[in-house]
């Protein structure tokens, strides 16, 4: 993913930790101190100056879950590069100019192995059925990922 260095502040990476042939993804419930509290989302954040997006994805996943992965374990699932804001299939706004979504397979992950932070207060495994569950508030990162999975199904 080529990124205009003048737009570095608009770059975000999200990581989908997947199981069962990439149909199940680890979701984190955002804590009260987050920008979008009480929403289920993927893990990720900004790309630091002079940092590759894959390195940022690994760093963010470890910071938010305790899972350690290498850039070689990641695969780019999707990237969004828009001159303005991008809408997901359902109309949810993605407020970043550049977004890279990486996948990383995790084997036999137990939720008890994950660390809790101020950013992430709970974990669950999500699938496309979450798109139709009105009891779950989905962050745009997870909504976009699940919508893309549903389109590929």
PDB file of C-alpha atoms in Angstrom:
ATOM      1  CA  UNK A   1       0.000   0.000   0.000  1.00  0.00           C
ATOM      2  CA  UNK A   2       1.617   3.260  -1.088  1.00  0.00           C
ATOM      3  CA  UNK A   3       0.850   6.155   1.221  1.00  0.00           C
ATOM      4  CA  UNK A   4       1.367   9.833   0.552  1.00  0.00           C
ATOM      5  CA  UNK A   5       3.669  10.910   3.434  1.00  0.00           C
ATOM      6  CA  UNK A   6       1.823  14.218   3.743  1.00  0.00           C
ATOM      7  CA  UNK A   7      -1.302  12.235   4.567  1.00  0.00           C
ATOM      8  CA  UNK A   8       0.328   9.970   7.187  1.00  0.00           C
ATOM      9  CA  UNK A   9      -2.013  11.258   9.901  1.00  0.00           C
ATOM     10  CA  UNK A  10      -4.973   9.860   7.943  1.00  0.00           C
ATOM     11  CA  UNK A  11      -3.607   6.297   7.812  1.00  0.00           C
ATOM     12  CA  UNK A  12      -5.158   3.553   9.919  1.00  0.00           C
ATOM     13  CA  UNK A  13      -4.527  -0.185  10.083  1.00  0.00           C
ATOM     14  CA  UNK A  14      -6.960  -2.801  11.324  1.00  0.00           C
ATOM     15  CA  UNK A  15      -6.139  -6.419  12.101  1.00  0.00           C
ATOM     16  CA  UNK A  16      -8.561  -9.329  11.781  1.00  0.00           C
ATOM     17  CA  UNK A  17      -7.364 -12.290  13.852  1.00  0.00           C
ATOM     18  CA  UNK A  18      -9.203 -15.146  12.150  1.00  0.00           C
ATOM     19  CA  UNK A  19     -10.091 -18.766  12.846  1.00  0.00           C
ATOM     20  CA  UNK A  20     -11.991 -21.491  10.979  1.00  0.00           C
ATOM     21  CA  UNK A  21     -10.864 -20.730   7.447  1.00  0.00           C
ATOM     22  CA  UNK A  22     -11.159 -16.959   8.000  1.00  0.00           C
ATOM     23  CA  UNK A  23     -14.928 -17.016   8.643  1.00  0.00           C
ATOM     24  CA  UNK A  24     -14.622 -16.227  12.361  1.00  0.00           C
ATOM     25  CA  UNK A  25     -12.818 -13.123  13.571  1.00  0.00           C
ATOM     26  CA  UNK A  26     -11.737 -11.969  17.019  1.00  0.00           C
ATOM     27  CA  UNK A  27     -13.644  -8.835  18.042  1.00  0.00           C
ATOM     28  CA  UNK A  28     -12.862  -6.519  20.930  1.00  0.00           C
ATOM     29  CA  UNK A  29     -15.368  -4.465  22.910  1.00  0.00           C
ATOM     30  CA  UNK A  30     -14.107  -0.896  23.135  1.00  0.00           C
ATOM     31  CA  UNK A  31     -13.815   0.502  26.640  1.00  0.00           C
ATOM     32  CA  UNK A  32     -15.361   3.698  28.026  1.00  0.00           C
ATOM     33  CA  UNK A  33     -12.166   5.718  27.437  1.00  0.00           C
ATOM     34  CA  UNK A  34     -12.222   5.006  23.675  1.00  0.00           C
ATOM     35  CA  UNK A  35     -13.525   7.279  20.952  1.00  0.00           C
ATOM     36  CA  UNK A  36     -16.367   4.832  20.166  1.00  0.00           C
ATOM     37  CA  UNK A  37     -17.113   3.140  23.514  1.00  0.00           C
ATOM     38  CA  UNK A  38     -19.250   0.014  23.833  1.00  0.00           C
ATOM     39  CA  UNK A  39     -18.746  -0.971  20.194  1.00  0.00           C
ATOM     40  CA  UNK A  40     -17.311  -4.264  18.938  1.00  0.00           C
ATOM     41  CA  UNK A  41     -14.425  -3.754  16.530  1.00  0.00           C
ATOM     42  CA  UNK A  42     -11.204  -4.995  15.031  1.00  0.00           C
ATOM     43  CA  UNK A  43      -7.845  -4.063  16.532  1.00  0.00           C
ATOM     44  CA  UNK A  44      -5.734  -1.294  15.130  1.00  0.00           C
ATOM     45  CA  UNK A  45      -4.846   2.344  15.024  1.00  0.00           C
ATOM     46  CA  UNK A  46      -2.485   4.834  13.444  1.00  0.00           C
ATOM     47  CA  UNK A  47       0.757   4.256  11.578  1.00  0.00           C
ATOM     48  CA  UNK A  48       3.720   5.989  13.208  1.00  0.00           C
ATOM     49  CA  UNK A  49       6.097   8.159  11.186  1.00  0.00           C
ATOM     50  CA  UNK A  50       8.512   5.984   9.135  1.00  0.00           C
ATOM     51  CA  UNK A  51       6.601   2.822  10.150  1.00  0.00           C
ATOM     52  CA  UNK A  52       5.345   0.315   7.593  1.00  0.00           C
ATOM     53  CA  UNK A  53       1.618  -0.431   7.762  1.00  0.00           C
ATOM     54  CA  UNK A  54       2.308  -4.133   8.433  1.00  0.00           C
ATOM     55  CA  UNK A  55       4.585  -3.240  11.367  1.00  0.00           C
ATOM     56  CA  UNK A  56       1.906  -0.921  12.733  1.00  0.00           C
ATOM     57  CA  UNK A  57      -0.663  -3.717  12.459  1.00  0.00           C
ATOM     58  CA  UNK A  58       1.561  -6.064  14.490  1.00  0.00           C
ATOM     59  CA  UNK A  59       2.234  -3.368  17.099  1.00  0.00           C
ATOM     60  CA  UNK A  60      -1.445  -2.474  17.484  1.00  0.00           C
ATOM     61  CA  UNK A  61      -2.528  -6.115  17.779  1.00  0.00           C
ATOM     62  CA  UNK A  62       0.007  -6.706  20.557  1.00  0.00           C
ATOM     63  CA  UNK A  63      -0.902  -3.477  22.371  1.00  0.00           C
ATOM     64  CA  UNK A  64      -4.616  -4.266  22.336  1.00  0.00           C
ATOM     65  CA  UNK A  65      -4.623  -8.061  22.840  1.00  0.00           C
ATOM     66  CA  UNK A  66      -1.173  -9.258  23.878  1.00  0.00           C
ATOM     67  CA  UNK A  67      -0.957 -11.409  20.717  1.00  0.00           C
ATOM     68  CA  UNK A  68       2.450 -11.264  19.063  1.00  0.00           C
ATOM     69  CA  UNK A  69       2.659 -11.746  15.308  1.00  0.00           C
ATOM     70  CA  UNK A  70       5.211 -10.852  12.653  1.00  0.00           C
ATOM     71  CA  UNK A  71       4.594  -8.931   9.421  1.00  0.00           C
ATOM     72  CA  UNK A  72       5.276 -12.171   7.528  1.00  0.00           C
ATOM     73  CA  UNK A  73       2.221 -13.771   9.174  1.00  0.00           C
ATOM     74  CA  UNK A  74      -0.090 -11.005   7.926  1.00  0.00           C
ATOM     75  CA  UNK A  75      -1.911 -10.892   4.632  1.00  0.00           C
ATOM     76  CA  UNK A  76      -3.531  -7.777   3.236  1.00  0.00           C
ATOM     77  CA  UNK A  77      -7.278  -8.412   3.112  1.00  0.00           C
ATOM     78  CA  UNK A  78      -8.434  -5.037   1.789  1.00  0.00           C
ATOM     79  CA  UNK A  79      -7.335  -1.454   1.462  1.00  0.00           C
ATOM     80  CA  UNK A  80      -9.405   1.683   1.134  1.00  0.00           C
ATOM     81  CA  UNK A  81      -7.909   4.773  -0.460  1.00  0.00           C
ATOM     82  CA  UNK A  82     -10.397   7.566  -0.972  1.00  0.00           C
ATOM     83  CA  UNK A  83      -9.955  11.280  -1.634  1.00  0.00           C
ATOM     84  CA  UNK A  84     -12.635  11.923   0.986  1.00  0.00           C
ATOM     85  CA  UNK A  85     -14.584   9.676   3.313  1.00  0.00           C
ATOM     86  CA  UNK A  86     -15.506   6.134   2.325  1.00  0.00           C
ATOM     87  CA  UNK A  87     -18.888   4.565   2.960  1.00  0.00           C
ATOM     88  CA  UNK A  88     -19.261   0.886   3.782  1.00  0.00           C
ATOM     89  CA  UNK A  89     -21.859  -1.230   2.017  1.00  0.00           C
ATOM     90  CA  UNK A  90     -24.398  -0.396   4.758  1.00  0.00           C
ATOM     91  CA  UNK A  91     -23.643   3.326   4.634  1.00  0.00           C
ATOM     92  CA  UNK A  92     -21.444   3.518   7.738  1.00  0.00           C
ATOM     93  CA  UNK A  93     -18.825   6.254   7.452  1.00  0.00           C
ATOM     94  CA  UNK A  94     -15.131   5.293   7.472  1.00  0.00           C
ATOM     95  CA  UNK A  95     -13.441   8.548   8.541  1.00  0.00           C
ATOM     96  CA  UNK A  96      -9.912   7.884   7.276  1.00  0.00           C
ATOM     97  CA  UNK A  97      -8.356   8.560   3.915  1.00  0.00           C
ATOM     98  CA  UNK A  98      -6.310   5.330   3.905  1.00  0.00           C
ATOM     99  CA  UNK A  99      -7.250   2.103   5.684  1.00  0.00           C
ATOM    100  CA  UNK A 100      -5.438  -1.228   5.404  1.00  0.00           C
ATOM    101  CA  UNK A 101      -7.144  -4.337   6.787  1.00  0.00           C
ATOM    102  CA  UNK A 102      -4.760  -7.202   7.504  1.00  0.00           C
ATOM    103  CA  UNK A 103      -5.682 -10.791   8.342  1.00  0.00           C
ATOM    104  CA  UNK A 104      -3.651 -13.087  10.552  1.00  0.00           C
ATOM    105  CA  UNK A 105      -4.678 -16.674  11.314  1.00  0.00           C
ATOM    106  CA  UNK A 106      -4.651 -17.673  14.975  1.00  0.00           C
ATOM    107  CA  UNK A 107      -4.791 -21.303  15.984  1.00  0.00           C
ATOM    108  CA  UNK A 108      -6.820 -22.526  18.941  1.00  0.00           C
ATOM    109  CA  UNK A 109      -6.887 -19.155  20.622  1.00  0.00           C
ATOM    110  CA  UNK A 110      -8.438 -19.147  24.063  1.00  0.00           C
ATOM    111  CA  UNK A 111     -10.088 -15.883  25.080  1.00  0.00           C
ATOM    112  CA  UNK A 112      -8.563 -16.268  28.549  1.00  0.00           C
ATOM    113  CA  UNK A 113      -5.103 -15.820  26.947  1.00  0.00           C
ATOM    114  CA  UNK A 114      -5.861 -12.252  25.889  1.00  0.00           C
ATOM    115  CA  UNK A 115      -5.013  -9.212  27.951  1.00  0.00           C
ATOM    116  CA  UNK A 116      -7.540  -6.566  28.900  1.00  0.00           C
ATOM    117  CA  UNK A 117      -6.719  -2.880  28.532  1.00  0.00           C
ATOM    118  CA  UNK A 118      -8.500   0.436  28.868  1.00  0.00           C
ATOM    119  CA  UNK A 119      -9.131   0.220  25.141  1.00  0.00           C
ATOM    120  CA  UNK A 120     -10.476  -3.353  25.052  1.00  0.00           C
ATOM    121  CA  UNK A 121     -12.659  -4.610  27.900  1.00  0.00           C
ATOM    122  CA  UNK A 122     -14.007  -7.859  26.404  1.00  0.00           C
ATOM    123  CA  UNK A 123     -13.428 -10.279  23.523  1.00  0.00           C
ATOM    124  CA  UNK A 124     -15.672 -12.534  21.458  1.00  0.00           C
ATOM    125  CA  UNK A 125     -15.462 -14.370  18.166  1.00  0.00           C
ATOM    126  CA  UNK A 126     -17.662 -12.764  15.495  1.00  0.00           C
ATOM    127  CA  UNK A 127     -18.992 -13.919  12.149  1.00  0.00           C
ATOM    128  CA  UNK A 128     -21.232 -12.411   9.464  1.00  0.00           C
ATOM    129  CA  UNK A 129     -24.366 -13.142  11.524  1.00  0.00           C
ATOM    130  CA  UNK A 130     -23.341 -10.194  13.716  1.00  0.00           C
ATOM    131  CA  UNK A 131     -24.342  -7.871  10.860  1.00  0.00           C
ATOM    132  CA  UNK A 132     -28.004  -8.750  11.515  1.00  0.00           C
ATOM    133  CA  UNK A 133     -27.835  -8.740  15.325  1.00  0.00           C
ATOM    134  CA  UNK A 134     -29.502  -5.544  16.596  1.00  0.00           C
ATOM    135  CA  UNK A 135     -28.202  -6.139  20.138  1.00  0.00           C
ATOM    136  CA  UNK A 136     -24.574  -5.588  19.072  1.00  0.00           C
ATOM    137  CA  UNK A 137     -23.127  -2.174  18.336  1.00  0.00           C
ATOM    138  CA  UNK A 138     -20.478  -2.660  15.652  1.00  0.00           C
ATOM    139  CA  UNK A 139     -17.564  -0.286  15.140  1.00  0.00           C
ATOM    140  CA  UNK A 140     -17.091   0.572  11.474  1.00  0.00           C
ATOM    141  CA  UNK A 141     -13.886  -1.522  11.347  1.00  0.00           C
ATOM    142  CA  UNK A 142     -15.734  -4.752  12.184  1.00  0.00           C
ATOM    143  CA  UNK A 143     -18.811  -3.833  10.141  1.00  0.00           C
ATOM    144  CA  UNK A 144     -16.717  -3.202   7.016  1.00  0.00           C
ATOM    145  CA  UNK A 145     -14.734  -6.427   7.498  1.00  0.00           C
ATOM    146  CA  UNK A 146     -17.864  -8.552   7.980  1.00  0.00           C
ATOM    147  CA  UNK A 147     -19.594  -6.900   5.005  1.00  0.00           C
ATOM    148  CA  UNK A 148     -16.609  -7.723   2.807  1.00  0.00           C
ATOM    149  CA  UNK A 149     -16.634 -11.324   4.085  1.00  0.00           C
ATOM    150  CA  UNK A 150     -20.353 -11.609   3.332  1.00  0.00           C
ATOM    151  CA  UNK A 151     -19.793 -10.372  -0.221  1.00  0.00           C
ATOM    152  CA  UNK A 152     -17.117 -13.034  -0.775  1.00  0.00           C
ATOM    153  CA  UNK A 153     -19.348 -15.842   0.543  1.00  0.00           C
TER     154      UNK A 153
END
